[in-house]
Amino acid sequence: MEESTGNSGASPRERPDKNINFSDPELFKGLLKHGFNTIISRRLGSAREVPDARNKKCLQKHYSLHLPSASIIICFYNEEFNALFRTVSSIMYLTPEYFLEEIILVDDMSEFDDLKEKLDYHLEAFRGKIKLIRNKKREGLIRSRVIGASHASGDILVFLDSHCEVNKVWLEPLLSAIAKDHKSVVCPVIDVIDHMTLEYKPAPIVRGAFDWNLKFKWDHVFSYEMDGPEGPSKPIRSPAMAGGIFAIYRHYFNEIGQYDKGMDLWGGENVEFSLRVWMCGGQLFIIPCSRVGHISKQLSEMNPEIKKAISHNYLRLVHVWLDEYKVSSTSLLWSNV
Ligand code: UDP
Ligand code: MN
């Protein structure tokens, strides 16, 4: 497995401060509430430059100016204001205007005050490109994405979490892969934004998979798979997606029935959607030349509501897709609930 190379784009001034004061009660408040260091997030503010994480081979690629357009859908629930705003501003700064149909934000009925008028006010800076939809009740991530997609008019839907930062030339490789095959569903490499330092760390090229508990995991990409003329810039076929960040042709998303709208809150939808794609004539790829950073939140305890939703969602997926494999899988599932 080859680590991506690439020049380090951030100047020392823009690097996150690693001198963390662990006795600061503010730090613990932020970690409990959001699962990451909100002091550094506030300090980074609305935008920063992140290191170019791409392999050298990617820099030789040229993309057509006539690619399909993208609607970017970001659902959020009680997100930290700065992380959400950096997600939007990084897209605005690093996406060519002519490919960007719109950014659709779906507020899944957040309770935090700064996600109300303050957010409306700050988004004015990007007026014309942003649609903000506020759910009237908490729908959960899965139905919120479907709601976002129903307002989209771009050719391609790109889903992102609300605590991401996109990298240089992140969108073109995704659009270009789908333009070649409308049934390809494509994911960038998800770089890690450290939850404590918010440092942007390039991730190795890995593929998504799952075990018999249906638990998502990352799996190796063998070096021989990256031996060809394209080297480590070649798309990698992937059994499953991590869930948060991917692109799909809008008509294909509708054709395969979108998501399972009976799934609640969060969890399991990534494996369900992966099986749906592979069983409905599509293919899933990781596109190594597209890179998006994601804050790997560390929340100490899972909310019981979410735990319940996960069991419910996994059971739905087992009954819908696993046919004769369902006995072994459900017994494992129940032993873990
Ligand atoms: N989310 C949402 N409604 C929910 C739960 C989550 O809109 O009920 C959003 C959340 O704000 C985030 C995305 O869905 O933008 C994915 O959730 P999260 O980041 O917690 O998932 P993870 O990255 O841990 O898989
Ligand atoms: Mn996330």
PDB file of N, CA, C and O in Angstrom, residues 2-7 52-61 230 232-233 289:
ATOM      1  N   GLU A   2       0.673   2.079  -0.963  1.00  0.00           N
ATOM      2  CA  GLU A   2       1.556   3.243  -1.054  1.00  0.00           C
ATOM      3  C   GLU A   2       0.932   4.464  -0.393  1.00  0.00           C
ATOM      4  O   GLU A   2      -0.222   4.791  -0.621  1.00  0.00           O
ATOM      5  N   GLU A   3       1.707   5.090   0.424  1.00  0.00           N
ATOM      6  CA  GLU A   3       1.246   6.339   1.033  1.00  0.00           C
ATOM      7  C   GLU A   3       1.266   7.399  -0.043  1.00  0.00           C
ATOM      8  O   GLU A   3       2.141   7.408  -0.889  1.00  0.00           O
ATOM      9  N   SER A   4       0.327   8.286  -0.027  1.00  0.00           N
ATOM     10  CA  SER A   4       0.359   9.337  -1.036  1.00  0.00           C
ATOM     11  C   SER A   4       1.493  10.293  -0.698  1.00  0.00           C
ATOM     12  O   SER A   4       1.843  10.475   0.464  1.00  0.00           O
ATOM     13  N   THR A   5       2.077  10.831  -1.756  1.00  0.00           N
ATOM     14  CA  THR A   5       3.106  11.838  -1.520  1.00  0.00           C
ATOM     15  C   THR A   5       2.458  13.189  -1.720  1.00  0.00           C
ATOM     16  O   THR A   5       1.286  13.342  -1.530  1.00  0.00           O
ATOM     17  N   GLY A   6       3.168  14.146  -2.142  1.00  0.00           N
ATOM     18  CA  GLY A   6       2.540  15.450  -2.393  1.00  0.00           C
ATOM     19  C   GLY A   6       3.213  16.496  -1.547  1.00  0.00           C
ATOM     20  O   GLY A   6       3.757  16.208  -0.485  1.00  0.00           O
ATOM     21  N   ASN A   7       3.172  17.733  -2.070  1.00  0.00           N
ATOM     22  CA  ASN A   7       3.841  18.806  -1.335  1.00  0.00           C
ATOM     23  C   ASN A   7       2.993  19.255  -0.164  1.00  0.00           C
ATOM     24  O   ASN A   7       1.786  19.140  -0.157  1.00  0.00           O
ATOM     25  N   ASP A  52      -1.680  19.607  -0.042  1.00  0.00           N
ATOM     26  CA  ASP A  52      -2.113  18.864  -1.221  1.00  0.00           C
ATOM     27  C   ASP A  52      -1.718  17.400  -1.010  1.00  0.00           C
ATOM     28  O   ASP A  52      -0.539  17.072  -0.973  1.00  0.00           O
ATOM     29  N   ALA A  53      -2.709  16.538  -0.852  1.00  0.00           N
ATOM     30  CA  ALA A  53      -2.432  15.153  -0.459  1.00  0.00           C
ATOM     31  C   ALA A  53      -2.309  14.215  -1.660  1.00  0.00           C
ATOM     32  O   ALA A  53      -2.122  13.018  -1.491  1.00  0.00           O
ATOM     33  N   ARG A  54      -2.402  14.744  -2.870  1.00  0.00           N
ATOM     34  CA  ARG A  54      -2.459  13.867  -4.042  1.00  0.00           C
ATOM     35  C   ARG A  54      -1.103  13.267  -4.402  1.00  0.00           C
ATOM     36  O   ARG A  54      -0.063  13.888  -4.203  1.00  0.00           O
ATOM     37  N   ASN A  55      -1.131  12.095  -4.990  1.00  0.00           N
ATOM     38  CA  ASN A  55       0.068  11.486  -5.529  1.00  0.00           C
ATOM     39  C   ASN A  55       0.522  12.294  -6.752  1.00  0.00           C
ATOM     40  O   ASN A  55      -0.315  12.856  -7.468  1.00  0.00           O
ATOM     41  N   LYS A  56       1.833  12.287  -6.999  1.00  0.00           N
ATOM     42  CA  LYS A  56       2.414  13.052  -8.144  1.00  0.00           C
ATOM     43  C   LYS A  56       1.728  12.702  -9.467  1.00  0.00           C
ATOM     44  O   LYS A  56       1.541  13.554 -10.310  1.00  0.00           O
ATOM     45  N   LYS A  57       1.377  11.418  -9.610  1.00  0.00           N
ATOM     46  CA  LYS A  57       0.732  10.957 -10.854  1.00  0.00           C
ATOM     47  C   LYS A  57      -0.550  11.735 -11.147  1.00  0.00           C
ATOM     48  O   LYS A  57      -0.934  11.919 -12.300  1.00  0.00           O
ATOM     49  N   CYS A  58      -1.224  12.156 -10.103  1.00  0.00           N
ATOM     50  CA  CYS A  58      -2.508  12.858 -10.283  1.00  0.00           C
ATOM     51  C   CYS A  58      -2.276  14.230 -10.914  1.00  0.00           C
ATOM     52  O   CYS A  58      -3.153  14.756 -11.592  1.00  0.00           O
ATOM     53  N   LEU A  59      -1.098  14.801 -10.683  1.00  0.00           N
ATOM     54  CA  LEU A  59      -0.852  16.144 -11.190  1.00  0.00           C
ATOM     55  C   LEU A  59      -0.718  16.140 -12.712  1.00  0.00           C
ATOM     56  O   LEU A  59      -0.853  17.167 -13.363  1.00  0.00           O
ATOM     57  N   GLN A  60      -0.492  14.946 -13.290  1.00  0.00           N
ATOM     58  CA  GLN A  60      -0.368  14.855 -14.755  1.00  0.00           C
ATOM     59  C   GLN A  60      -1.726  14.709 -15.434  1.00  0.00           C
ATOM     60  O   GLN A  60      -1.816  14.725 -16.654  1.00  0.00           O
ATOM     61  N   LYS A  61      -2.754  14.529 -14.670  1.00  0.00           N
ATOM     62  CA  LYS A  61      -4.076  14.291 -15.281  1.00  0.00           C
ATOM     63  C   LYS A  61      -4.732  15.604 -15.692  1.00  0.00           C
ATOM     64  O   LYS A  61      -4.601  16.604 -15.000  1.00  0.00           O
ATOM     65  N   GLU A 230      -1.136   3.806 -14.874  1.00  0.00           N
ATOM     66  CA  GLU A 230      -1.711   4.910 -14.077  1.00  0.00           C
ATOM     67  C   GLU A 230      -1.187   4.928 -12.640  1.00  0.00           C
ATOM     68  O   GLU A 230      -1.418   5.882 -11.894  1.00  0.00           O
ATOM     69  N   PRO A 232      -0.654   4.715  -8.757  1.00  0.00           N
ATOM     70  CA  PRO A 232      -1.610   4.932  -7.672  1.00  0.00           C
ATOM     71  C   PRO A 232      -2.679   5.987  -7.964  1.00  0.00           C
ATOM     72  O   PRO A 232      -3.360   6.440  -7.046  1.00  0.00           O
ATOM     73  N   SER A 233      -2.828   6.363  -9.252  1.00  0.00           N
ATOM     74  CA  SER A 233      -3.916   7.301  -9.553  1.00  0.00           C
ATOM     75  C   SER A 233      -5.118   6.546 -10.134  1.00  0.00           C
ATOM     76  O   SER A 233      -6.132   7.139 -10.470  1.00  0.00           O
ATOM     77  N   CYS A 289      -7.261  10.218  -6.884  1.00  0.00           N
ATOM     78  CA  CYS A 289      -6.842  11.606  -7.159  1.00  0.00           C
ATOM     79  C   CYS A 289      -7.803  12.630  -6.565  1.00  0.00           C
ATOM     80  O   CYS A 289      -7.549  13.825  -6.641  1.00  0.00           O
TER      81      CYS A 289
END
